[in-house]
């Protein structure tokens, strides 16, 4: 499946719009404090553990969105947007939400 943030795929014509698809992943933010309190793998001001968890959450959200597009009969998703938000009491949870338009090219 082709997935892009652009509104179209260069070299292809969109033949059919299937609709908006989304993917959501919510992870607890408290574990992040534990990461910093325990193992300090910060190199150059970056935390590899924190980045790994964010990447996994984003990948899970993208995979969920792709699965929904496939169920609709799409073979591409255009106009993808990725948002990161804190939610819950004391902003203790992190949500990664992806959205795009499922299309047939």
mmCIF file of N, CA and C in Angstrom:
data_model
loop_
_atom_site.group_PDB
_atom_site.id
_atom_site.type_symbol
_atom_site.label_atom_id
_atom_site.label_comp_id
_atom_site.label_asym_id
_atom_site.label_seq_id
_atom_site.Cartn_x
_atom_site.Cartn_y
_atom_site.Cartn_z
ATOM 1 N N UNK A 1 0.846 -1.176 0.000
ATOM 2 C CA UNK A 1 0.000 0.000 0.000
ATOM 3 C C UNK A 1 0.889 1.237 0.000
ATOM 4 N N UNK A 2 0.551 2.170 -0.874
ATOM 5 C CA UNK A 2 1.264 3.439 -0.930
ATOM 6 C C UNK A 2 0.628 4.375 0.092
ATOM 7 N N UNK A 3 1.465 4.986 0.920
ATOM 8 C CA UNK A 3 0.977 5.939 1.919
ATOM 9 C C UNK A 3 1.821 7.203 1.825
ATOM 10 N N UNK A 4 1.133 8.349 1.738
ATOM 11 C CA UNK A 4 1.849 9.605 1.552
ATOM 12 C C UNK A 4 1.122 10.762 2.234
ATOM 13 N N UNK A 5 1.886 11.775 2.596
ATOM 14 C CA UNK A 5 1.293 12.981 3.181
ATOM 15 C C UNK A 5 0.794 13.935 2.097
ATOM 16 N N UNK A 6 1.156 13.692 0.867
ATOM 17 C CA UNK A 6 0.736 14.561 -0.240
ATOM 18 C C UNK A 6 -0.693 14.226 -0.654
ATOM 19 N N UNK A 7 -1.389 15.152 -1.320
ATOM 20 C CA UNK A 7 -2.785 14.910 -1.700
ATOM 21 C C UNK A 7 -2.957 13.968 -2.889
ATOM 22 N N UNK A 8 -1.863 13.617 -3.527
ATOM 23 C CA UNK A 8 -1.919 12.670 -4.649
ATOM 24 C C UNK A 8 -0.583 11.937 -4.737
ATOM 25 N N UNK A 9 -0.550 10.892 -5.551
ATOM 26 C CA UNK A 9 0.674 10.120 -5.727
ATOM 27 C C UNK A 9 1.207 10.432 -7.121
ATOM 28 N N UNK A 10 2.407 10.994 -7.159
ATOM 29 C CA UNK A 10 2.993 11.384 -8.436
ATOM 30 C C UNK A 10 3.069 10.184 -9.375
ATOM 31 N N UNK A 11 2.620 10.388 -10.612
ATOM 32 C CA UNK A 11 2.655 9.335 -11.623
ATOM 33 C C UNK A 11 1.426 8.446 -11.624
ATOM 34 N N UNK A 12 0.499 8.672 -10.696
ATOM 35 C CA UNK A 12 -0.735 7.882 -10.620
ATOM 36 C C UNK A 12 -1.936 8.814 -10.620
ATOM 37 N N UNK A 13 -3.025 8.322 -11.145
ATOM 38 C CA UNK A 13 -4.277 9.063 -11.100
ATOM 39 C C UNK A 13 -5.188 8.384 -10.091
ATOM 40 N N UNK A 14 -5.797 9.158 -9.227
ATOM 41 C CA UNK A 14 -6.742 8.594 -8.270
ATOM 42 C C UNK A 14 -8.015 8.251 -9.039
ATOM 43 N N UNK A 15 -8.381 6.958 -8.993
ATOM 44 C CA UNK A 15 -9.562 6.491 -9.723
ATOM 45 C C UNK A 15 -10.814 6.498 -8.867
ATOM 46 N N UNK A 16 -10.617 6.339 -7.549
ATOM 47 C CA UNK A 16 -11.778 6.269 -6.663
ATOM 48 C C UNK A 16 -11.374 6.685 -5.251
ATOM 49 N N UNK A 17 -12.225 7.490 -4.630
ATOM 50 C CA UNK A 17 -12.034 7.880 -3.235
ATOM 51 C C UNK A 17 -12.907 6.970 -2.382
ATOM 52 N N UNK A 18 -12.295 6.300 -1.419
ATOM 53 C CA UNK A 18 -13.024 5.366 -0.557
ATOM 54 C C UNK A 18 -13.500 6.021 0.734
ATOM 55 N N UNK A 19 -12.793 7.029 1.198
ATOM 56 C CA UNK A 19 -13.207 7.728 2.404
ATOM 57 C C UNK A 19 -12.056 7.950 3.372
ATOM 58 N N UNK A 20 -12.361 8.627 4.455
ATOM 59 C CA UNK A 20 -11.371 8.947 5.482
ATOM 60 C C UNK A 20 -11.104 7.697 6.322
ATOM 61 N N UNK A 21 -9.823 7.468 6.605
ATOM 62 C CA UNK A 21 -9.426 6.374 7.487
ATOM 63 C C UNK A 21 -8.570 6.944 8.610
ATOM 64 N N UNK A 22 -8.644 6.283 9.769
ATOM 65 C CA UNK A 22 -7.894 6.749 10.933
ATOM 66 C C UNK A 22 -7.235 5.578 11.643
ATOM 67 N N UNK A 23 -6.280 5.921 12.466
ATOM 68 C CA UNK A 23 -5.650 4.960 13.362
ATOM 69 C C UNK A 23 -5.306 5.692 14.639
ATOM 70 N N UNK A 24 -5.503 5.031 15.765
ATOM 71 C CA UNK A 24 -5.231 5.666 17.052
ATOM 72 C C UNK A 24 -4.466 4.703 17.948
ATOM 73 N N UNK A 25 -3.520 5.240 18.679
ATOM 74 C CA UNK A 25 -2.783 4.475 19.669
ATOM 75 C C UNK A 25 -2.632 5.346 20.903
ATOM 76 N N UNK A 26 -2.934 4.769 22.059
ATOM 77 C CA UNK A 26 -2.787 5.496 23.311
ATOM 78 C C UNK A 26 -1.835 4.714 24.209
ATOM 79 N N UNK A 27 -0.831 5.417 24.720
ATOM 80 C CA UNK A 27 0.142 4.786 25.612
ATOM 81 C C UNK A 27 0.235 5.601 26.885
ATOM 82 N N UNK A 28 0.536 4.930 27.972
ATOM 83 C CA UNK A 28 0.689 5.612 29.254
ATOM 84 C C UNK A 28 1.951 6.432 29.266
ATOM 85 N N UNK A 29 1.853 7.648 29.743
ATOM 86 C CA UNK A 29 3.016 8.529 29.790
ATOM 87 C C UNK A 29 3.842 8.321 31.053
ATOM 88 N N UNK A 30 3.280 7.688 32.063
ATOM 89 C CA UNK A 30 4.021 7.477 33.310
ATOM 90 C C UNK A 30 5.259 6.624 33.112
ATOM 91 N N UNK A 31 5.187 5.672 32.184
ATOM 92 C CA UNK A 31 6.352 4.830 31.929
ATOM 93 C C UNK A 31 7.534 5.679 31.472
ATOM 94 N N UNK A 32 7.248 6.814 30.846
ATOM 95 C CA UNK A 32 8.325 7.680 30.358
ATOM 96 C C UNK A 32 9.119 8.250 31.529
ATOM 97 N N UNK A 33 8.400 8.609 32.598
ATOM 98 C CA UNK A 33 9.095 9.093 33.785
ATOM 99 C C UNK A 33 9.993 7.998 34.354
ATOM 100 N N UNK A 34 9.504 6.750 34.329
ATOM 101 C CA UNK A 34 10.295 5.618 34.818
ATOM 102 C C UNK A 34 11.546 5.420 33.977
ATOM 103 N N UNK A 35 11.397 5.622 32.676
ATOM 104 C CA UNK A 35 12.552 5.480 31.789
ATOM 105 C C UNK A 35 13.630 6.476 32.187
ATOM 106 N N UNK A 36 13.219 7.745 32.393
ATOM 107 C CA UNK A 36 14.185 8.777 32.735
ATOM 108 C C UNK A 36 14.756 8.565 34.132
ATOM 109 N N UNK A 37 13.912 8.091 35.054
ATOM 110 C CA UNK A 37 14.376 7.890 36.421
ATOM 111 C C UNK A 37 15.325 6.696 36.509
ATOM 112 N N UNK A 38 15.085 5.684 35.682
ATOM 113 C CA UNK A 38 15.899 4.471 35.727
ATOM 114 C C UNK A 38 17.102 4.565 34.812
ATOM 115 N N UNK A 39 16.904 4.153 33.611
ATOM 116 C CA UNK A 39 18.001 4.116 32.637
ATOM 117 C C UNK A 39 18.097 5.448 31.922
ATOM 118 N N UNK A 40 19.204 6.122 32.041
ATOM 119 C CA UNK A 40 19.404 7.414 31.383
ATOM 120 C C UNK A 40 20.232 7.189 30.119
ATOM 121 N N UNK A 41 19.547 6.915 29.035
ATOM 122 C CA UNK A 41 20.260 6.686 27.779
ATOM 123 C C UNK A 41 20.193 7.915 26.881
ATOM 124 N N UNK A 42 20.247 9.062 27.505
ATOM 125 C CA UNK A 42 20.184 10.308 26.750
ATOM 126 C C UNK A 42 21.558 10.593 26.147
ATOM 127 N N UNK A 43 21.565 10.733 24.836
ATOM 128 C CA UNK A 43 22.796 11.053 24.121
ATOM 129 C C UNK A 43 22.518 12.290 23.290
ATOM 130 N N UNK A 44 23.261 13.326 23.524
ATOM 131 C CA UNK A 44 23.048 14.558 22.772
ATOM 132 C C UNK A 44 21.690 15.172 23.036
ATOM 133 N N UNK A 45 21.144 14.972 24.226
ATOM 134 C CA UNK A 45 19.857 15.563 24.576
ATOM 135 C C UNK A 45 18.661 14.762 24.094
ATOM 136 N N UNK A 46 18.878 13.556 23.570
ATOM 137 C CA UNK A 46 17.781 12.733 23.069
ATOM 138 C C UNK A 46 17.719 11.430 23.855
ATOM 139 N N UNK A 47 16.519 10.914 24.023
ATOM 140 C CA UNK A 47 16.335 9.647 24.714
ATOM 141 C C UNK A 47 15.935 8.589 23.706
ATOM 142 N N UNK A 48 16.804 7.621 23.491
ATOM 143 C CA UNK A 48 16.523 6.550 22.533
ATOM 144 C C UNK A 48 15.315 5.725 22.972
ATOM 145 N N UNK A 49 15.163 5.489 24.262
ATOM 146 C CA UNK A 49 14.021 4.704 24.755
ATOM 147 C C UNK A 49 12.713 5.424 24.476
ATOM 148 N N UNK A 50 12.673 6.707 24.779
ATOM 149 C CA UNK A 50 11.474 7.511 24.550
ATOM 150 C C UNK A 50 11.136 7.540 23.061
ATOM 151 N N UNK A 51 12.134 7.769 22.229
ATOM 152 C CA UNK A 51 11.912 7.823 20.785
ATOM 153 C C UNK A 51 11.433 6.482 20.248
ATOM 154 N N UNK A 52 11.951 5.396 20.789
ATOM 155 C CA UNK A 52 11.549 4.059 20.347
ATOM 156 C C UNK A 52 10.074 3.818 20.637
ATOM 157 N N UNK A 53 9.614 4.214 21.821
ATOM 158 C CA UNK A 53 8.212 4.037 22.185
ATOM 159 C C UNK A 53 7.316 4.918 21.317
ATOM 160 N N UNK A 54 7.713 6.155 21.076
ATOM 161 C CA UNK A 54 6.930 7.033 20.199
ATOM 162 C C UNK A 54 6.847 6.474 18.789
ATOM 163 N N UNK A 55 7.958 5.970 18.291
ATOM 164 C CA UNK A 55 7.996 5.383 16.950
ATOM 165 C C UNK A 55 7.074 4.168 16.871
ATOM 166 N N UNK A 56 7.111 3.327 17.911
ATOM 167 C CA UNK A 56 6.253 2.139 17.923
ATOM 168 C C UNK A 56 4.778 2.546 17.950
ATOM 169 N N UNK A 57 4.430 3.568 18.728
ATOM 170 C CA UNK A 57 3.049 4.043 18.777
ATOM 171 C C UNK A 57 2.615 4.592 17.426
ATOM 172 N N UNK A 58 3.492 5.347 16.776
ATOM 173 C CA UNK A 58 3.175 5.884 15.444
ATOM 174 C C UNK A 58 3.008 4.756 14.436
ATOM 175 N N UNK A 59 3.902 3.773 14.465
ATOM 176 C CA UNK A 59 3.824 2.644 13.539
ATOM 177 C C UNK A 59 2.543 1.835 13.745
ATOM 178 N N UNK A 60 2.142 1.651 14.996
ATOM 179 C CA UNK A 60 0.912 0.922 15.300
ATOM 180 C C UNK A 60 -0.301 1.673 14.764
ATOM 181 N N UNK A 61 -0.316 2.976 14.945
ATOM 182 C CA UNK A 61 -1.411 3.795 14.450
ATOM 183 C C UNK A 61 -1.481 3.767 12.919
ATOM 184 N N UNK A 62 -0.325 3.859 12.277
ATOM 185 C CA UNK A 62 -0.279 3.803 10.802
ATOM 186 C C UNK A 62 -0.753 2.439 10.298
ATOM 187 N N UNK A 63 -0.339 1.371 10.968
ATOM 188 C CA UNK A 63 -0.734 0.017 10.574
ATOM 189 C C UNK A 63 -2.249 -0.159 10.695
ATOM 190 N N UNK A 64 -2.822 0.363 11.770
ATOM 191 C CA UNK A 64 -4.269 0.294 11.972
ATOM 192 C C UNK A 64 -4.999 1.045 10.858
ATOM 193 N N UNK A 65 -4.493 2.218 10.504
ATOM 194 C CA UNK A 65 -5.099 3.006 9.431
ATOM 195 C C UNK A 65 -5.009 2.261 8.097
ATOM 196 N N UNK A 66 -3.860 1.651 7.831
ATOM 197 C CA UNK A 66 -3.670 0.910 6.585
ATOM 198 C C UNK A 66 -4.625 -0.283 6.509
ATOM 199 N N UNK A 67 -4.803 -0.980 7.615
ATOM 200 C CA UNK A 67 -5.714 -2.119 7.645
ATOM 201 C C UNK A 67 -7.142 -1.683 7.330
ATOM 202 N N UNK A 68 -7.553 -0.566 7.892
ATOM 203 C CA UNK A 68 -8.903 -0.048 7.624
ATOM 204 C C UNK A 68 -9.060 0.321 6.159
ATOM 205 N N UNK A 69 -8.019 0.905 5.557
ATOM 206 C CA UNK A 69 -8.074 1.263 4.137
ATOM 207 C C UNK A 69 -8.180 0.004 3.270
ATOM 208 N N UNK A 70 -7.430 -1.026 3.616
ATOM 209 C CA UNK A 70 -7.490 -2.280 2.864
ATOM 210 C C UNK A 70 -8.879 -2.902 2.950
ATOM 211 N N UNK A 71 -9.494 -2.833 4.116
ATOM 212 C CA UNK A 71 -10.847 -3.363 4.291
ATOM 213 C C UNK A 71 -11.857 -2.621 3.421
ATOM 214 N N UNK A 72 -11.560 -1.375 3.090
ATOM 215 C CA UNK A 72 -12.438 -0.576 2.222
ATOM 216 C C UNK A 72 -12.153 -0.829 0.743
ATOM 217 N N UNK A 73 -11.103 -1.589 0.440
ATOM 218 C CA UNK A 73 -10.743 -1.866 -0.943
ATOM 219 C C UNK A 73 -9.761 -0.876 -1.533
ATOM 220 N N UNK A 74 -9.119 -0.076 -0.706
ATOM 221 C CA UNK A 74 -8.156 0.920 -1.188
ATOM 222 C C UNK A 74 -6.773 0.295 -1.351
ATOM 223 N N UNK A 75 -5.969 0.911 -2.212
ATOM 224 C CA UNK A 75 -4.577 0.460 -2.365
ATOM 225 C C UNK A 75 -3.584 1.598 -2.094
ATOM 226 N N UNK A 76 -4.108 2.725 -1.591
ATOM 227 C CA UNK A 76 -3.243 3.851 -1.229
ATOM 228 C C UNK A 76 -3.975 4.737 -0.223
ATOM 229 N N UNK A 77 -3.188 5.496 0.532
ATOM 230 C CA UNK A 77 -3.738 6.503 1.441
ATOM 231 C C UNK A 77 -2.993 7.800 1.167
ATOM 232 N N UNK A 78 -3.748 8.858 0.889
ATOM 233 C CA UNK A 78 -3.139 10.159 0.603
ATOM 234 C C UNK A 78 -3.525 11.153 1.699
ATOM 235 N N UNK A 79 -2.761 12.244 1.768
ATOM 236 C CA UNK A 79 -3.065 13.321 2.707
ATOM 237 C C UNK A 79 -2.931 12.901 4.161
ATOM 238 N N UNK A 80 -1.987 12.037 4.458
ATOM 239 C CA UNK A 80 -1.827 11.539 5.826
ATOM 240 C C UNK A 80 -1.370 12.647 6.764
ATOM 241 N N UNK A 81 -2.005 12.677 7.940
ATOM 242 C CA UNK A 81 -1.646 13.614 9.000
ATOM 243 C C UNK A 81 -1.386 12.798 10.258
ATOM 244 N N UNK A 82 -0.329 13.125 10.978
ATOM 245 C CA UNK A 82 0.014 12.439 12.226
ATOM 246 C C UNK A 82 0.005 13.471 13.346
ATOM 247 N N UNK A 83 -0.777 13.182 14.391
ATOM 248 C CA UNK A 83 -0.879 14.091 15.535
ATOM 249 C C UNK A 83 -0.475 13.372 16.808
ATOM 250 N N UNK A 84 0.206 14.095 17.688
ATOM 251 C CA UNK A 84 0.591 13.606 19.001
ATOM 252 C C UNK A 84 -0.074 14.500 20.026
ATOM 253 N N UNK A 85 -0.812 13.923 20.967
ATOM 254 C CA UNK A 85 -1.514 14.702 21.990
ATOM 255 C C UNK A 85 -1.377 14.021 23.343
ATOM 256 N N UNK A 86 -1.335 14.802 24.400
ATOM 257 C CA UNK A 86 -1.416 14.244 25.741
ATOM 258 C C UNK A 86 -2.864 14.318 26.185
ATOM 259 N N UNK A 87 -3.327 13.270 26.856
ATOM 260 C CA UNK A 87 -4.718 13.200 27.302
ATOM 261 C C UNK A 87 -4.763 12.590 28.696
ATOM 262 N N UNK A 88 -5.931 12.591 29.305
ATOM 263 C CA UNK A 88 -6.123 11.971 30.608
ATOM 264 C C UNK A 88 -5.803 12.912 31.754
ATOM 265 N N UNK A 89 -6.009 12.383 32.958
ATOM 266 C CA UNK A 89 -5.703 13.167 34.150
ATOM 267 C C UNK A 89 -4.227 13.507 34.182
ATOM 268 N N UNK A 90 -3.936 14.730 34.437
ATOM 269 C CA UNK A 90 -2.550 15.209 34.520
ATOM 270 C C UNK A 90 -1.762 14.911 33.251
ATOM 271 N N UNK A 91 -2.461 14.825 32.136
ATOM 272 C CA UNK A 91 -1.810 14.524 30.854
ATOM 273 C C UNK A 91 -0.926 13.286 30.960
ATOM 274 N N UNK A 92 -1.466 12.229 31.574
ATOM 275 C CA UNK A 92 -0.678 11.036 31.852
ATOM 276 C C UNK A 92 -0.660 10.032 30.700
ATOM 277 N N UNK A 93 -1.363 10.314 29.626
ATOM 278 C CA UNK A 93 -1.412 9.409 28.482
ATOM 279 C C UNK A 93 -0.997 10.176 27.222
ATOM 280 N N UNK A 94 -0.396 9.452 26.304
ATOM 281 C CA UNK A 94 -0.012 10.032 25.024
ATOM 282 C C UNK A 94 -0.799 9.332 23.927
ATOM 283 N N UNK A 95 -1.454 10.123 23.078
ATOM 284 C CA UNK A 95 -2.209 9.569 21.965
ATOM 285 C C UNK A 95 -1.525 9.943 20.664
ATOM 286 N N UNK A 96 -1.369 8.947 19.803
ATOM 287 C CA UNK A 96 -0.893 9.179 18.449
ATOM 288 C C UNK A 96 -2.063 8.860 17.533
ATOM 289 N N UNK A 97 -2.510 9.850 16.775
ATOM 290 C CA UNK A 97 -3.644 9.678 15.871
ATOM 291 C C UNK A 97 -3.188 9.972 14.443
ATOM 292 N N UNK A 98 -3.529 9.073 13.542
ATOM 293 C CA UNK A 98 -3.219 9.269 12.133
ATOM 294 C C UNK A 98 -4.534 9.311 11.351
ATOM 295 N N UNK A 99 -4.543 10.084 10.289
ATOM 296 C CA UNK A 99 -5.714 10.129 9.426
ATOM 297 C C UNK A 99 -5.277 10.386 7.999
ATOM 298 N N UNK A 100 -6.083 9.951 7.070
ATOM 299 C CA UNK A 100 -5.802 10.147 5.664
ATOM 300 C C UNK A 100 -7.010 9.763 4.839
ATOM 301 N N UNK A 101 -6.878 9.855 3.531
ATOM 302 C CA UNK A 101 -7.970 9.483 2.637
ATOM 303 C C UNK A 101 -7.584 8.215 1.895
ATOM 304 N N UNK A 102 -8.424 7.177 2.044
ATOM 305 C CA UNK A 102 -8.201 5.912 1.357
ATOM 306 C C UNK A 102 -8.658 6.060 -0.095
ATOM 307 N N UNK A 103 -7.798 5.661 -1.029
ATOM 308 C CA UNK A 103 -8.101 5.810 -2.450
ATOM 309 C C UNK A 103 -7.687 4.559 -3.223
ATOM 310 N N UNK A 104 -8.194 4.474 -4.437
ATOM 311 C CA UNK A 104 -7.754 3.457 -5.389
ATOM 312 C C UNK A 104 -7.017 4.200 -6.509
ATOM 313 N N UNK A 105 -5.783 3.793 -6.761
ATOM 314 C CA UNK A 105 -5.018 4.417 -7.842
ATOM 315 C C UNK A 105 -4.777 3.401 -8.946
#
